[in-house]
Short mmCIF file of C-alpha atoms in Angstrom, two decimals:
data_model
loop_
_atom_site.label_atom_id
_atom_site.label_comp_id
_atom_site.label_asym_id
_atom_site.label_seq_id
_atom_site.Cartn_x
_atom_site.Cartn_y
_atom_site.Cartn_z
CA MET A 39 72.87 -26.46 -8.47
CA PRO A 40 71.92 -25.33 -5.10
CA ARG A 41 70.76 -22.12 -4.41
CA THR A 42 69.65 -19.45 -1.78
CA ARG A 43 66.88 -16.89 -1.44
CA ILE A 44 66.02 -14.44 1.26
CA TRP A 45 63.55 -12.25 1.50
CA VAL A 46 63.86 -9.08 3.87
CA GLY A 47 60.98 -8.03 4.85
CA THR A 48 59.25 -3.98 4.84
CA ASN A 49 62.32 -1.62 6.35
CA LYS A 50 62.09 2.29 7.44
CA PRO A 51 64.10 4.27 5.74
CA SER A 52 67.03 5.93 8.34
CA ALA A 53 66.36 9.40 6.73
CA PRO A 54 63.22 11.33 7.84
CA ARG A 55 61.05 10.07 4.81
CA LYS A 56 57.33 8.85 4.91
CA SER A 57 57.89 5.17 2.48
CA THR A 58 58.69 2.11 3.67
CA VAL A 59 61.45 0.51 1.65
CA GLN A 60 61.49 -3.50 1.14
CA SER A 61 64.94 -5.12 0.67
CA ARG A 62 64.66 -8.66 -1.53
CA ALA A 63 68.03 -9.69 -1.55
CA THR A 64 67.88 -12.80 -3.49
CA LEU A 65 71.36 -15.26 -3.55
CA LEU A 66 71.19 -18.02 -6.22
CA GLY A 67 74.41 -20.20 -5.13
CA ALA A 68 76.90 -21.14 -8.02
CA GLU A 69 79.49 -23.50 -7.36
CA PRO A 70 82.10 -22.43 -5.78
CA GLY A 71 85.06 -21.96 -8.91
CA SER A 72 81.66 -21.61 -10.85
CA SER A 73 82.11 -19.77 -14.29
CA GLY A 74 78.54 -19.73 -15.20
CA LYS A 75 75.26 -18.50 -14.25
CA PRO A 76 73.22 -20.56 -11.97
CA SER A 77 69.67 -22.36 -12.96
CA ARG A 78 67.12 -19.37 -13.45
CA SER A 79 63.86 -21.23 -12.21
CA ARG A 80 61.76 -19.68 -9.53
CA GLU A 81 61.33 -20.69 -5.67
CA PRO A 82 57.88 -19.48 -4.25
CA LYS A 83 58.12 -15.50 -2.61
CA SER A 84 57.82 -15.46 1.03
CA GLU A 85 57.26 -11.98 3.14
CA SER A 86 60.59 -13.10 5.50
CA PRO A 87 62.79 -16.08 5.76
CA THR A 88 62.10 -19.42 7.06
CA SER A 89 64.30 -21.09 9.48
CA SER A 90 65.96 -23.09 6.79
CA GLN A 91 67.02 -19.66 5.04
CA GLN A 92 68.14 -18.11 8.33
CA THR A 93 70.33 -21.61 9.07
CA GLN A 94 71.67 -21.21 5.05
CA LEU A 95 72.27 -17.48 5.63
CA GLN A 96 75.32 -17.80 7.49
CA GLY A 97 79.50 -17.31 6.76
CA TRP A 98 80.24 -15.05 3.94
CA LYS A 99 76.63 -14.94 2.55
CA ALA A 100 75.25 -13.69 5.38
CA ALA A 101 77.94 -10.62 4.86
CA VAL A 102 76.62 -10.64 1.49
CA HIS A 103 72.84 -10.70 2.40
CA ARG A 104 74.19 -7.48 4.82
CA TYR A 105 75.98 -5.36 2.68
CA VAL A 106 72.61 -5.57 -0.33
CA LYS A 107 70.55 -5.05 2.72
CA LEU A 108 72.64 -1.63 3.54
CA TYR A 109 72.65 -1.16 -0.09
CA ASN A 110 68.64 -0.82 -0.88
CA GLN A 111 68.69 1.66 1.42
CA ALA A 112 70.82 3.33 0.31
CA GLU A 113 68.76 3.71 -2.93
CA ILE A 114 65.94 5.43 -1.45
CA ASP A 115 67.71 7.52 1.61
CA ARG A 116 70.90 8.50 -0.69
CA TYR A 117 72.44 8.66 2.54
CA ALA A 118 75.38 6.27 2.61
CA PRO A 119 74.02 3.95 5.46
CA PRO A 120 76.69 1.97 8.24
CA PHE A 121 78.99 0.53 6.12
CA GLU A 122 81.76 0.79 7.95
CA GLU A 123 80.66 -2.43 10.01
CA ILE A 124 81.05 -5.01 6.84
CA ILE A 125 83.33 -2.40 4.36
CA ARG A 126 87.04 -2.16 4.69
CA ASP A 127 87.64 -0.53 1.31
CA GLU A 128 88.00 3.15 1.98
CA ASP A 129 88.05 4.03 -2.31
CA HIS A 130 84.91 2.24 -2.30
CA LEU A 131 83.12 4.47 0.55
CA HIS A 132 84.22 7.34 -0.93
CA ARG A 133 83.33 6.57 -5.01
CA PHE A 134 80.09 5.38 -3.00
CA THR A 135 79.39 8.07 -0.94
CA GLN A 136 79.73 10.76 -4.16
CA ARG A 137 77.87 9.39 -6.24
CA LEU A 138 74.67 9.14 -3.40
CA ASP A 139 75.73 12.60 -2.74
CA ARG A 140 75.27 14.18 -7.03
CA LEU A 141 71.95 11.02 -6.86
CA ARG A 142 70.16 13.23 -4.06
CA GLU A 143 71.04 16.42 -5.84
CA GLN A 144 69.96 15.32 -8.72
CA GLU A 145 67.08 14.27 -7.43
CA LEU A 146 66.49 17.53 -5.20
CA LEU A 147 66.48 19.91 -8.51
CA ARG A 148 64.25 17.48 -10.35
CA GLY A 149 61.56 17.61 -7.50
CA VAL A 150 61.33 13.31 -7.58
CA LEU A 151 60.98 11.21 -4.46
CA PRO A 152 62.07 7.64 -4.11
CA SER A 153 59.41 6.00 -2.47
CA ARG A 154 59.83 2.95 -2.44
CA SER A 155 63.15 0.54 -3.84
CA GLU A 156 63.58 -3.19 -4.18
CA THR A 157 67.18 -4.90 -4.45
CA SER A 158 67.74 -8.43 -5.56
CA ALA A 159 71.10 -10.22 -5.72
CA GLU A 160 72.51 -12.69 -8.22
CA LEU A 161 75.95 -14.64 -7.23
CA ILE A 162 77.63 -14.89 -10.81
CA ARG A 163 80.41 -16.51 -9.92
CA ILE A 164 82.46 -17.82 -6.69
CA SER A 165 85.92 -17.89 -6.19
CA GLU A 166 86.84 -19.65 -2.43
CA SER A 167 90.04 -20.39 -0.88
CA SER A 168 90.76 -23.95 0.38
CA SER A 169 90.92 -22.81 4.38
CA ARG A 170 87.34 -20.51 2.92
CA SER A 171 89.63 -17.72 4.46
CA GLU A 172 89.41 -15.92 1.47
CA VAL A 173 85.92 -15.82 -0.89
CA VAL A 174 86.29 -14.06 -4.35
CA VAL A 175 82.15 -13.54 -5.35
CA LEU A 176 80.56 -11.97 -8.34
CA ILE A 177 77.36 -10.50 -7.80
CA GLU A 178 74.41 -8.62 -10.02
CA LEU A 179 72.53 -6.30 -8.27
CA ARG A 180 68.77 -6.01 -9.79
CA ILE A 181 67.39 -2.82 -8.26
CA LYS A 182 63.86 -1.82 -8.97
CA ARG A 183 62.51 2.30 -7.50
CA THR A 184 59.19 3.73 -7.58
CA MET A 185 59.55 7.06 -8.09
CA ASP A 186 57.19 9.53 -6.97
CA HIS A 187 57.47 13.21 -9.67
CA ASN A 188 54.74 15.41 -9.62
CA GLY A 189 52.12 13.22 -8.71
CA ARG A 190 53.12 10.72 -11.09
CA THR A 191 54.36 7.34 -10.20
CA TYR A 192 57.03 5.44 -12.32
CA GLN A 193 59.16 2.72 -11.69
CA GLU A 194 63.11 2.69 -13.28
CA GLU A 195 64.95 -0.30 -13.13
CA ARG A 196 68.60 -1.34 -13.87
CA CYS A 197 71.55 -4.41 -13.31
CA ASP A 198 74.45 -3.72 -12.20
CA ARG A 199 77.58 -6.09 -11.53
CA GLU A 200 79.83 -6.16 -8.43
CA ARG A 201 82.76 -8.48 -7.92
CA LEU A 202 83.34 -8.58 -3.64
CA TRP A 203 86.31 -9.69 -1.71
CA LEU A 204 85.34 -11.37 1.52
CA SER A 205 87.77 -12.03 4.49
CA ALA A 206 87.09 -14.26 7.47
CA GLU A 207 87.89 -12.42 10.80
CA GLU A 208 87.38 -14.77 13.92
CA ASP A 209 84.07 -15.95 13.06
CA ASP A 210 81.95 -12.92 10.94
CA TYR A 211 83.40 -11.88 7.21
CA PHE A 212 83.86 -8.75 5.74
CA ILE A 213 84.65 -7.26 2.85
CA SER A 214 87.77 -5.83 2.35
CA ARG A 215 87.07 -4.98 -1.91
CA ILE A 216 84.75 -3.80 -4.13
CA GLU A 217 85.41 -3.66 -7.59
CA PRO A 218 81.97 -1.95 -9.57
CA ILE A 219 81.93 -3.85 -13.37
CA VAL A 220 81.61 -0.79 -15.48
CA SER A 221 80.78 -2.07 -18.46
CA GLU A 222 79.59 0.85 -20.28
CA ARG A 223 82.81 2.46 -20.75
CA ARG A 224 84.65 -1.45 -21.95
CA PRO A 225 86.34 -1.10 -25.82
CA ARG A 226 83.18 -2.80 -28.21
CA TYR A 227 86.06 -3.99 -30.30
CA SER A 228 89.42 -6.40 -29.68
CA SER A 229 92.26 -7.22 -32.10
CA SER A 230 90.22 -10.22 -33.87
CA ASP A 231 87.60 -8.14 -34.35
CA ALA A 232 89.88 -5.31 -36.49
CA ILE A 233 90.96 -9.08 -38.11
CA LEU A 234 87.27 -10.44 -38.87
CA ALA A 235 86.47 -7.09 -40.79
CA ALA A 236 89.74 -7.06 -42.77
CA GLU A 237 88.66 -10.35 -43.90
CA LEU A 238 85.75 -9.42 -44.56
CA MET A 239 86.71 -6.55 -46.41
CA GLN A 240 88.89 -8.86 -48.76
CA GLU A 241 86.39 -11.06 -49.44
CA ARG A 242 83.98 -8.71 -50.24
CA GLU A 243 86.87 -7.12 -52.88
CA ALA A 244 87.71 -10.30 -54.32
CA SER A 245 83.58 -11.35 -55.07
CA SER A 246 82.43 -8.03 -56.57
CA GLY A 247 85.36 -5.69 -57.61
CA SER A 248 83.15 -2.26 -58.25
CA GLN A 249 79.22 -2.84 -56.03
CA GLN A 250 76.51 -0.73 -57.21
CA GLN A 251 74.84 1.11 -54.60
CA SER A 252 72.32 -1.37 -52.65
CA ILE A 253 68.92 -1.33 -51.21
CA PRO A 254 68.90 -1.72 -47.41
CA TYR A 255 69.31 -5.20 -46.94
CA ILE A 256 66.05 -6.70 -44.75
CA ASN A 257 67.26 -9.50 -42.69
CA TYR A 258 63.78 -11.25 -43.21
CA ASP A 259 64.96 -14.05 -40.94
CA VAL A 260 65.19 -11.26 -37.81
CA LEU A 261 61.60 -9.61 -38.73
CA PRO A 262 60.02 -11.67 -41.29
CA PHE A 263 56.89 -9.54 -41.55
CA PHE A 264 58.73 -5.92 -43.18
CA LYS A 265 57.28 -4.99 -46.09
CA HIS A 266 60.12 -2.65 -46.98
CA THR A 267 59.69 -0.49 -49.81
CA ARG A 268 62.14 2.57 -50.92
CA ALA A 269 60.43 6.07 -49.14
CA GLY A 270 57.34 6.90 -46.84
CA VAL A 271 58.98 3.72 -44.67
CA ARG A 272 57.01 5.99 -41.35
CA TYR A 273 59.52 5.52 -38.02
CA ARG A 274 57.05 3.40 -35.87
CA ARG A 275 58.32 5.37 -31.90
CA ASP A 276 55.36 2.78 -30.36
CA LEU A 277 57.03 -0.24 -31.75
CA ALA A 278 60.27 0.57 -31.69
CA ALA A 279 59.98 1.48 -27.01
CA ALA A 280 57.37 -1.67 -27.40
CA TYR A 281 60.79 -3.73 -28.38
CA ALA A 282 63.16 -1.79 -25.91
CA ASP A 283 60.85 -3.01 -22.85
CA ARG A 284 60.60 -7.06 -24.21
CA TRP A 285 64.19 -7.46 -24.24
CA TRP A 286 65.67 -5.00 -22.46
CA THR A 287 66.72 -8.00 -19.99
CA GLU A 288 67.41 -10.42 -21.84
CA ALA A 289 68.97 -10.80 -25.42
CA ASN A 290 66.32 -11.62 -28.76
CA PRO A 291 67.85 -14.89 -30.25
CA ALA A 292 67.73 -13.81 -33.37
CA TYR A 293 70.36 -11.71 -33.26
CA GLU A 294 74.09 -11.98 -31.83
CA ASN A 295 74.48 -10.94 -28.47
CA PHE A 296 78.02 -9.35 -27.69
CA GLU A 297 79.81 -8.92 -24.63
CA VAL A 298 78.96 -4.81 -24.68
CA ASN A 299 75.53 -5.18 -26.55
CA CYS A 300 74.24 -1.35 -26.08
CA THR A 301 74.68 -0.48 -29.78
CA ASN A 302 73.47 -3.59 -30.87
CA TYR A 303 70.48 -3.71 -28.74
CA VAL A 304 69.70 0.02 -29.74
CA SER A 305 69.66 -0.45 -33.77
CA GLN A 306 67.62 -3.60 -32.94
CA CYS A 307 64.99 -1.45 -31.68
CA LEU A 308 65.10 1.21 -34.42
CA PHE A 309 64.84 -1.74 -36.84
CA ALA A 310 61.85 -2.74 -34.84
CA GLY A 311 60.68 0.60 -34.63
CA SER A 312 60.81 0.49 -38.92
CA ALA A 313 64.19 2.33 -39.77
CA PRO A 314 65.23 0.54 -42.69
CA MET A 315 68.76 -1.48 -42.93
CA ASN A 316 71.02 0.15 -45.87
CA TYR A 317 73.05 -2.92 -46.95
CA THR A 318 76.66 -2.11 -47.94
CA GLY A 319 78.69 -5.24 -47.90
CA LYS A 320 81.31 -3.02 -45.79
CA ARG A 321 81.46 -2.53 -42.16
CA ASP A 322 82.42 0.93 -42.16
CA SER A 323 79.82 2.24 -44.01
CA GLY A 324 75.78 2.11 -43.92
CA TRP A 325 73.86 0.25 -41.30
CA TRP A 326 72.98 -3.40 -41.34
CA TYR A 327 73.26 -6.53 -39.48
CA ARG A 328 73.10 -9.90 -41.85
CA GLY A 329 73.23 -12.49 -39.51
CA PHE A 330 75.56 -15.72 -39.78
CA SER A 331 77.05 -15.62 -43.09
CA GLY A 332 80.05 -18.85 -43.90
CA GLY A 333 79.64 -19.44 -39.70
CA ARG A 334 80.37 -16.23 -38.30
CA GLU A 335 78.47 -13.16 -37.68
CA ASN A 336 77.83 -9.57 -40.33
CA TRP A 337 77.39 -6.34 -39.32
CA SER A 338 78.19 -2.70 -39.58
CA TYR A 339 80.35 -0.80 -37.36
CA SER A 340 77.77 1.45 -37.08
CA TRP A 341 75.13 -1.53 -36.05
CA ALA A 342 77.36 -2.43 -32.84
CA VAL A 343 79.34 0.54 -31.62
CA SER A 344 78.33 3.91 -30.48
CA ASN A 345 80.88 6.26 -31.89
CA ALA A 346 80.20 4.58 -35.09
CA LEU A 347 76.69 4.68 -34.28
CA LYS A 348 77.52 7.93 -33.51
CA THR A 349 78.98 9.38 -36.89
CA LEU A 350 76.22 7.58 -38.72
CA LEU A 351 73.33 9.86 -37.35
CA SER A 352 75.60 13.25 -37.33
CA SER A 353 75.93 12.41 -41.42
CA SER A 354 73.94 14.68 -43.26
CA ASN A 355 74.00 12.71 -46.45
CA SER A 356 72.36 9.45 -44.99
CA SER A 357 70.63 6.98 -47.28
CA ALA A 358 68.52 5.27 -44.86
CA LEU A 359 68.48 5.55 -41.14
CA ARG A 360 68.39 9.55 -40.33
CA ALA A 361 68.51 11.39 -37.79
CA THR A 362 69.08 15.24 -36.72
CA VAL A 363 71.03 16.55 -33.61
CA VAL A 364 69.23 18.47 -31.60
CA ASP A 365 70.25 20.74 -28.12
CA SER A 366 68.95 19.03 -25.54
CA ALA A 367 67.11 16.12 -24.06
CA ASP A 368 64.00 17.69 -23.59
CA GLN A 369 63.36 18.19 -27.34
CA LEU A 370 63.58 14.46 -28.00
CA ALA A 371 60.89 11.77 -28.61
CA LEU A 372 59.92 7.91 -27.82
CA GLY A 373 62.11 6.14 -29.71
CA ASP A 374 65.52 8.64 -30.19
CA VAL A 375 69.07 7.87 -29.50
CA ILE A 376 71.50 9.54 -26.69
CA THR A 377 75.12 8.65 -27.45
CA TYR A 378 77.38 9.71 -24.04
CA ASP A 379 80.92 10.39 -24.43
CA TRP A 380 82.40 9.75 -20.56
CA SER A 381 84.98 10.99 -21.03
CA GLY A 382 84.57 14.44 -22.71
CA ASP A 383 87.26 13.24 -25.18
CA ASN A 384 84.91 12.85 -28.47
CA ARG A 385 84.74 9.06 -28.30
CA PHE A 386 81.10 8.05 -27.36
CA GLN A 387 81.61 4.78 -25.52
CA HIS A 388 77.49 4.14 -24.96
CA SER A 389 73.81 4.11 -26.41
CA THR A 390 70.47 4.28 -24.87
CA VAL A 391 67.02 4.74 -27.00
CA VAL A 392 64.59 6.82 -25.25
CA THR A 393 60.95 4.68 -23.80
CA ALA A 394 59.59 6.87 -21.21
CA PHE A 395 58.97 10.32 -20.03
CA ASP A 396 58.98 12.18 -16.62
CA ALA A 397 56.35 14.38 -15.34
CA ALA A 398 58.59 17.59 -16.58
CA GLY A 399 58.33 15.70 -19.98
CA MET A 400 62.28 14.69 -19.74
CA PRO A 401 63.30 11.40 -21.47
CA LEU A 402 63.70 7.88 -19.89
CA VAL A 403 66.29 5.90 -20.93
CA ASN A 404 66.24 1.69 -22.13
CA ALA A 405 69.98 -0.09 -21.86
CA ASN A 406 71.44 -3.16 -22.78
CA THR A 407 75.11 -4.73 -21.46
CA VAL A 408 74.18 -2.30 -18.39
CA ALA A 409 70.14 -3.40 -18.15
CA SER A 410 68.01 -0.64 -17.52
CA ARG A 411 64.41 0.11 -18.43
CA HIS A 412 62.97 3.88 -17.46
CA ARG A 413 66.23 4.95 -16.19
CA TYR A 414 66.52 8.88 -16.32
CA TRP A 415 68.49 9.90 -19.43
CA ASP A 416 71.93 11.63 -17.43
CA TYR A 417 72.72 8.26 -16.20
CA GLN A 418 74.52 10.07 -13.16
CA ASP A 419 73.98 7.16 -10.96
CA SER A 420 76.71 5.09 -12.92
CA TYR A 421 80.11 4.92 -12.07
CA ALA A 422 80.99 5.54 -16.29
CA TRP A 423 79.67 9.10 -15.23
CA THR A 424 82.08 12.06 -14.98
CA GLU A 425 82.31 15.66 -14.35
CA GLN A 426 83.71 15.46 -18.40
CA THR A 427 80.74 13.38 -19.91
CA LYS A 428 79.15 14.82 -22.68
CA TYR A 429 76.38 13.81 -24.69
CA ARG A 430 74.55 13.49 -28.16
CA PHE A 431 70.88 13.39 -29.08
CA PHE A 432 69.38 12.42 -31.90
CA HIS A 433 65.49 12.56 -32.67
CA ILE A 434 65.46 9.75 -35.60
CA ALA A 435 63.57 10.86 -38.67
CA ASP A 436 59.28 10.11 -38.41
CA GLU A 437 59.97 8.99 -42.32
CA PHE A 438 62.48 7.49 -44.31
#
């Protein structure tokens, strides 16, 4: 498919900082009306746009490019750039400014200085009116920031999606509306999932009236070299974190990839660290993933649903995967788990796994759905975060 890639050279931040920023706006052009992703083959990198790229950067794509460049500037300055020149959505400007305000305060209290930011953008879906006066674009922003913290440097990365509405005005385009895609808040299951779970339960009950307590089920097709014993299995925190860093931006083809994938991803990380599955054959108990059976996926709710995983890890009588609830994030270790209740109503909707620590010993986490690597644990940079957000911190047992 046709695509356009633009590299923007090094810029000085508008705020009084001595660091430099590099903004890279990568516009991979899906066909208008396309619902799928474009090809991901890469072109040679260039530090500045070529004349052919400049020619292609016209119309609404030029407006998207300007938006990505200003967005990147805000990622390092933490002050709203002059978005008014291209954005007419007052609600989003207010929302964006609120987010920057709390992040600026958080980073000041942490003693963190963002020294470099790179933002690329991929066009996932495009819909144009027949006159091309209105364009709707689903865009994925990939942000990589270099953080300086008490003499140490680390990188954090995340992928955010937004839907942009662009309108023509004389010879230019402006953005009339922006809708962040807050996937961390989306419910995991629909009514069809509930029907599938009920059918599975009925099948199990019909095939075996009363089922004995099973030993943990290990899917050797997923992890063929895993050797299970009933006791004394050490949790390999290093392997859990290594798996998280390997698969944070793409799905492991050995597993089902859910539309809301955060807890499925965290469960895979725990399993990669040698946490044993407890296969009960019932979706509302145990912690297991069986893979395809009869042409469809079978897994426990605790494997794929944040609130169910929270309930399992909070239980003191779990016979396989076990954890201790701790009071604060600084008590967590590599490979531990955090769950997030955005509304403060005790319904947890998001899960992350600890993969690194900043210079103060605070956790940096990985996640999926909204792909994130070494992101600061409190998620105040997410539009899902609210003043009512609550966390549950789980220290996974060292041995099972």
